[in-house]
GROMACS .gro file of C-alpha atoms in nm:
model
  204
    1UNK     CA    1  -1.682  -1.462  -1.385
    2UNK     CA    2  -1.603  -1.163  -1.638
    3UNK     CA    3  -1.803  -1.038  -1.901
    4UNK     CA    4  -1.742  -0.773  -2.114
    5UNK     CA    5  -2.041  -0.425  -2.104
    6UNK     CA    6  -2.099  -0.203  -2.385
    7UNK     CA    7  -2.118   0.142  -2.250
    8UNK     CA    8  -2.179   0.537  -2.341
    9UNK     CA    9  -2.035   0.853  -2.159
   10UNK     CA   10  -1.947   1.226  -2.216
   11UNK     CA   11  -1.593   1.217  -2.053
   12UNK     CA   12  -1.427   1.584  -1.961
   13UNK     CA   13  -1.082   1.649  -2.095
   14UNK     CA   14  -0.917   1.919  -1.911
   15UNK     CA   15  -0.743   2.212  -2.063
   16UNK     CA   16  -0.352   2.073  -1.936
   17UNK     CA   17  -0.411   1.757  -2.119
   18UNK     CA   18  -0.513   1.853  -2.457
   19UNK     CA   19  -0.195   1.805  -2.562
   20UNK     CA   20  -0.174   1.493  -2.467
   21UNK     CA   21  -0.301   1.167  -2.727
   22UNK     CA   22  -0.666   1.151  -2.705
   23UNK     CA   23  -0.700   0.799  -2.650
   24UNK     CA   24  -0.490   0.757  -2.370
   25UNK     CA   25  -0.604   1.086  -2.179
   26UNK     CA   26  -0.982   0.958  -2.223
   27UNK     CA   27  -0.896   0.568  -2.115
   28UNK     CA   28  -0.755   0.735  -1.837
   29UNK     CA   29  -0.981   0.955  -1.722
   30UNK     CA   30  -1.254   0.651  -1.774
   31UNK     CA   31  -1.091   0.434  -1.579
   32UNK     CA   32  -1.070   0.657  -1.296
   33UNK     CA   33  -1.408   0.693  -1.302
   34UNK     CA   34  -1.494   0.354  -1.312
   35UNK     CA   35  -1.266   0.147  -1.194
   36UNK     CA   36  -1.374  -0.012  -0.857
   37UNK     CA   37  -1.751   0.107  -0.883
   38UNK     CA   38  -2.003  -0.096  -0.859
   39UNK     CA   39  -2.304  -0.019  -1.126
   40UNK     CA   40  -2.624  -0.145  -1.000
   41UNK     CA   41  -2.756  -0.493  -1.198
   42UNK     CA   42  -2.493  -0.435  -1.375
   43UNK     CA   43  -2.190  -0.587  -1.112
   44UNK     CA   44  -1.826  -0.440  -1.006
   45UNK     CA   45  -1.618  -0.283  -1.265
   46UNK     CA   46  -1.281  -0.386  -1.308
   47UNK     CA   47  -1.094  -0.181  -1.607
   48UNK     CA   48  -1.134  -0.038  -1.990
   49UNK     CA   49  -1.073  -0.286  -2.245
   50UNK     CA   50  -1.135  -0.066  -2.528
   51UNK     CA   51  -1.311   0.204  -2.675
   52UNK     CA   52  -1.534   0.154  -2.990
   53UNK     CA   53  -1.595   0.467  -3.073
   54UNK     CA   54  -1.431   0.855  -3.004
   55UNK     CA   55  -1.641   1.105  -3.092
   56UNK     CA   56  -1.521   1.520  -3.165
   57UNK     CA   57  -1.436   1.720  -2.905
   58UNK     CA   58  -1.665   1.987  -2.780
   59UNK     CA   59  -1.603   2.249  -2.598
   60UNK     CA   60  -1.909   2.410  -2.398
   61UNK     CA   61  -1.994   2.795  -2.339
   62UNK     CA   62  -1.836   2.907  -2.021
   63UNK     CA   63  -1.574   2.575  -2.009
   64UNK     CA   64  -1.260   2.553  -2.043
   65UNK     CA   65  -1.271   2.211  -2.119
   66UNK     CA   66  -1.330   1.964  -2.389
   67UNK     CA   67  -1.596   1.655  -2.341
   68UNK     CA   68  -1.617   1.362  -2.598
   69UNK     CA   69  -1.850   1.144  -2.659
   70UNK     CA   70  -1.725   0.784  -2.607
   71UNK     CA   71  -1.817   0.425  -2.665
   72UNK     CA   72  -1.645   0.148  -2.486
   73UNK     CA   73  -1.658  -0.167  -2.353
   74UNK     CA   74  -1.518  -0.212  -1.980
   75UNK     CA   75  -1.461  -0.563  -1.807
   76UNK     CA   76  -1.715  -0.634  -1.527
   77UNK     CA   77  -1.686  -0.879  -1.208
   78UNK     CA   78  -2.035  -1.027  -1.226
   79UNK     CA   79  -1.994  -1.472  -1.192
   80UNK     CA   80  -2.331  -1.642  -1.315
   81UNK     CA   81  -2.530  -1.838  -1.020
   82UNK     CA   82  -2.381  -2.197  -1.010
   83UNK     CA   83  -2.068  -2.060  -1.108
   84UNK     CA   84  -1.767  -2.235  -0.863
   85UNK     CA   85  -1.488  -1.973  -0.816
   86UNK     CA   86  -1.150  -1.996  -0.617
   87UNK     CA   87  -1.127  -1.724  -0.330
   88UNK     CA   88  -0.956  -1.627  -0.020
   89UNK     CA   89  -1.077  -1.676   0.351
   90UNK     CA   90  -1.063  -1.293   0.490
   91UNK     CA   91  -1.226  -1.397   0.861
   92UNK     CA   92  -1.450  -1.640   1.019
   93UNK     CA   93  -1.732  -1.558   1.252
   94UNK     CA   94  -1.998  -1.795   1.435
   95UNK     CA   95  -2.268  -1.654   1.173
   96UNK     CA   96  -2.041  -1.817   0.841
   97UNK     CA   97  -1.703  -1.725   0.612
   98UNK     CA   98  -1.666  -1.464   0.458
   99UNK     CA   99  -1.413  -1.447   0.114
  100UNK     CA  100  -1.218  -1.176  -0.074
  101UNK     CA  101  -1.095  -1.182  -0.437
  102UNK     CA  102  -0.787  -1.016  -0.547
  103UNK     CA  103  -0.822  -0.892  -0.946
  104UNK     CA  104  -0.473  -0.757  -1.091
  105UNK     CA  105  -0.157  -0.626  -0.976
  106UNK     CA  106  -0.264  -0.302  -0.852
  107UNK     CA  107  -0.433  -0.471  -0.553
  108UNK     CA  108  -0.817  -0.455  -0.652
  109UNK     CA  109  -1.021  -0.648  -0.411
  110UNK     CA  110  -1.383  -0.761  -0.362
  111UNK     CA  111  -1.464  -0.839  -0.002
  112UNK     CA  112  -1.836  -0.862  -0.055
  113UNK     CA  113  -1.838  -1.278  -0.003
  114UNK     CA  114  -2.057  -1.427   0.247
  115UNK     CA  115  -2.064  -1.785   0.325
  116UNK     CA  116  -2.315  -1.890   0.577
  117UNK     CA  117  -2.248  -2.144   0.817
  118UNK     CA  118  -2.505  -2.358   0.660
  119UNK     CA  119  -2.377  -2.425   0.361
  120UNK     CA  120  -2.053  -2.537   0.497
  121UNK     CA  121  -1.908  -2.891   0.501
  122UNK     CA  122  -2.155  -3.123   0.768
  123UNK     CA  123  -2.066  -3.148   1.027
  124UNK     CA  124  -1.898  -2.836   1.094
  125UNK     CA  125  -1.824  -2.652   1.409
  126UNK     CA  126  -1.688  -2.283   1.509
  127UNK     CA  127  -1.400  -2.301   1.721
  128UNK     CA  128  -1.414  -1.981   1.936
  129UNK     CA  129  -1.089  -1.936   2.080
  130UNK     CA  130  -0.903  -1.961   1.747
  131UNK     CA  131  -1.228  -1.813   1.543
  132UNK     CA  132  -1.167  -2.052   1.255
  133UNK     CA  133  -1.482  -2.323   1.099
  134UNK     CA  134  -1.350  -2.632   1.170
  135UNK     CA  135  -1.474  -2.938   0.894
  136UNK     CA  136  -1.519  -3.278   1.135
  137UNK     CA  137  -1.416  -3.519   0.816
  138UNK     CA  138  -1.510  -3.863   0.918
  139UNK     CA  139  -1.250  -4.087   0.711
  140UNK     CA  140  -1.315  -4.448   0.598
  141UNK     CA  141  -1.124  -4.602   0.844
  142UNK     CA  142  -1.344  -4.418   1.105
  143UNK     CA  143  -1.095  -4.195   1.218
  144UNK     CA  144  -1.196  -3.804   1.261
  145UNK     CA  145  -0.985  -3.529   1.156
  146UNK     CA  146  -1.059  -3.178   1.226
  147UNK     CA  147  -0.958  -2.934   0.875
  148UNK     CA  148  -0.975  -2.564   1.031
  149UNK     CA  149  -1.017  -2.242   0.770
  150UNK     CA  150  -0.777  -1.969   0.855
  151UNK     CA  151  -0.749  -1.629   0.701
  152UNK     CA  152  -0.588  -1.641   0.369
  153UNK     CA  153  -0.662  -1.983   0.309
  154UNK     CA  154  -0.734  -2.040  -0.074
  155UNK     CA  155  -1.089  -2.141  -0.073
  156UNK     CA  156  -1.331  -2.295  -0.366
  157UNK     CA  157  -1.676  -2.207  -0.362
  158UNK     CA  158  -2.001  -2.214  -0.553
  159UNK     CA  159  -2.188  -1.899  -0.632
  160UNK     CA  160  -2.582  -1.959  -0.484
  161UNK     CA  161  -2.715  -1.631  -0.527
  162UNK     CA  162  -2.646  -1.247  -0.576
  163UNK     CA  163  -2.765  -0.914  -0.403
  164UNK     CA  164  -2.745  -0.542  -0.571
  165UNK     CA  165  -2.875  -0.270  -0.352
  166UNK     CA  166  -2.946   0.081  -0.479
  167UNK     CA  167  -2.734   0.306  -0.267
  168UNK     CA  168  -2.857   0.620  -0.419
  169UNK     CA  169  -2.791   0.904  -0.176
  170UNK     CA  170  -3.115   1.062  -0.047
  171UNK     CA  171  -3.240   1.367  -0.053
  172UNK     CA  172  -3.066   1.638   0.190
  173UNK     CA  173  -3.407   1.707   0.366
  174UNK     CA  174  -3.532   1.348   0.366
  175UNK     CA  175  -3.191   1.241   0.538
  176UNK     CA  176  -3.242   1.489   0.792
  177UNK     CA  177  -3.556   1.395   0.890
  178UNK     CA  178  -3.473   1.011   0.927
  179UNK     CA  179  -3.211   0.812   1.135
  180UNK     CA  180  -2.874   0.726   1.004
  181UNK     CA  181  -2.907   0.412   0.831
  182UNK     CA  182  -2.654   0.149   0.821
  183UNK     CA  183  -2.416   0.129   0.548
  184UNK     CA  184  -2.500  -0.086   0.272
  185UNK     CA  185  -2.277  -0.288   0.041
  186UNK     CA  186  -2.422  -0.226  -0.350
  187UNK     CA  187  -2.335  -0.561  -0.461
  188UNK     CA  188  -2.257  -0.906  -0.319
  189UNK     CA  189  -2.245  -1.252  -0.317
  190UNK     CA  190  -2.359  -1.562  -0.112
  191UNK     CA  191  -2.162  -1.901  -0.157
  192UNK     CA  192  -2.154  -2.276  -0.077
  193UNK     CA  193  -1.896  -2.539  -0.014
  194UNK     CA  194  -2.102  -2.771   0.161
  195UNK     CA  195  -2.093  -3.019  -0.177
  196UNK     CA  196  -1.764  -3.236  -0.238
  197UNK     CA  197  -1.488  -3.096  -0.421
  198UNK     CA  198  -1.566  -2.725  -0.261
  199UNK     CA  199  -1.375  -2.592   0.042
  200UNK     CA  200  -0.979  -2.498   0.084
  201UNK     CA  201  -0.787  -2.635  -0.195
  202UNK     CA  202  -0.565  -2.818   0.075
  203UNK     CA  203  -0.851  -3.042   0.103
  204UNK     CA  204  -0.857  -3.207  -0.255
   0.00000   0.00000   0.00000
């Protein structure tokens, strides 16, 4: 679910904080950078976990700053394809689920979960006046019990496939000359419960 990506960048130290330790000020200042963006094909990322390499600090014509050259590694939120994960139900709608995951302490979220109604438990149904999926389980003695999914249900699903989409802003007179386009999520995820042992943990 987490994998750890080698990366490069000039960070810029302002004037105030050259006092302050060198380390710290540049895991800082990455971290705000970084921190709940998501690089394309590369997934969301989540924090610093170190930094390999600090190079000297320069100080460009005209700048008051410093930049330094850094190597680091920073944890990324990118699970394989087959990969089950545990999640939380955010809302139901008539088209499938869809599932946020909470990362640390600080709140960080990913909301970008999609479950489509068709790889649900069978048979399933969408009960409109509560807007909850509702799984019919048929139990051995023939008996049929209806297990809704409400919002903030813990919910275990398996990763089926992935989507990254370039949002690159345009250029100003290309987005002029076209219409507004819809706003597009750079990275998500599709998932599945629809095999046994998937679903709300309150099942199993």
């Amino acid at each position: 679910m987490f994998v750890l990506v080698a990366m490069k960048d000039l960070v810029e130290v302002k004037p105030w904080k050259f006092a302050e330790d060198r380390v710290d000020t540049v895991s800082s200042e990455l971290n705000k950078k970084l921190a709940n963006k998501v690089i394309h094909n590369v997934g969301l990322c989540i924090s610093l976990y170190d930094i390999t390499q600090l190079g000297d600090a320069m100080i460009y014509p005209g700048k008051g700053s410093c930049h330094v050259k850094v190597e680091f590694r920073f944890i990324i939120f990118r699970p394989f394809v087959d990969e089950v994960i545990v999640g939380e139900v955010r809302s139901c709608t008539p088209e499938g689920v869809n599932v946020s995951m909470g990362f640390n302490k600080k709140g960080s979220m990913f909301d970008d979960i999609f479950i489509p109604a068709d790889y649900l438990p069978n048979p399933s149904r969408f009960n409109r006046d509560d807007s909850v999926w509702v799984w019919e389980y048929a139990a051995e003695d023939g008996s049929v019990a209806d297990l809704s999914m409400y919002n903030g249900d813990k919910i275990r699903f398996r990763v089926i496939s992935e989507t990254f989409v370039d949002c690159t802003p345009t250029m100003p007179e290309v987005a002029a000359s076209t219409v507004q386009e819809e706003k597009r999520c750079p990275y998500s995820l599709t998932g599945s419960i629809s095999e046994g042992g998937l679903g709300l943990l309150s099942w199993w």
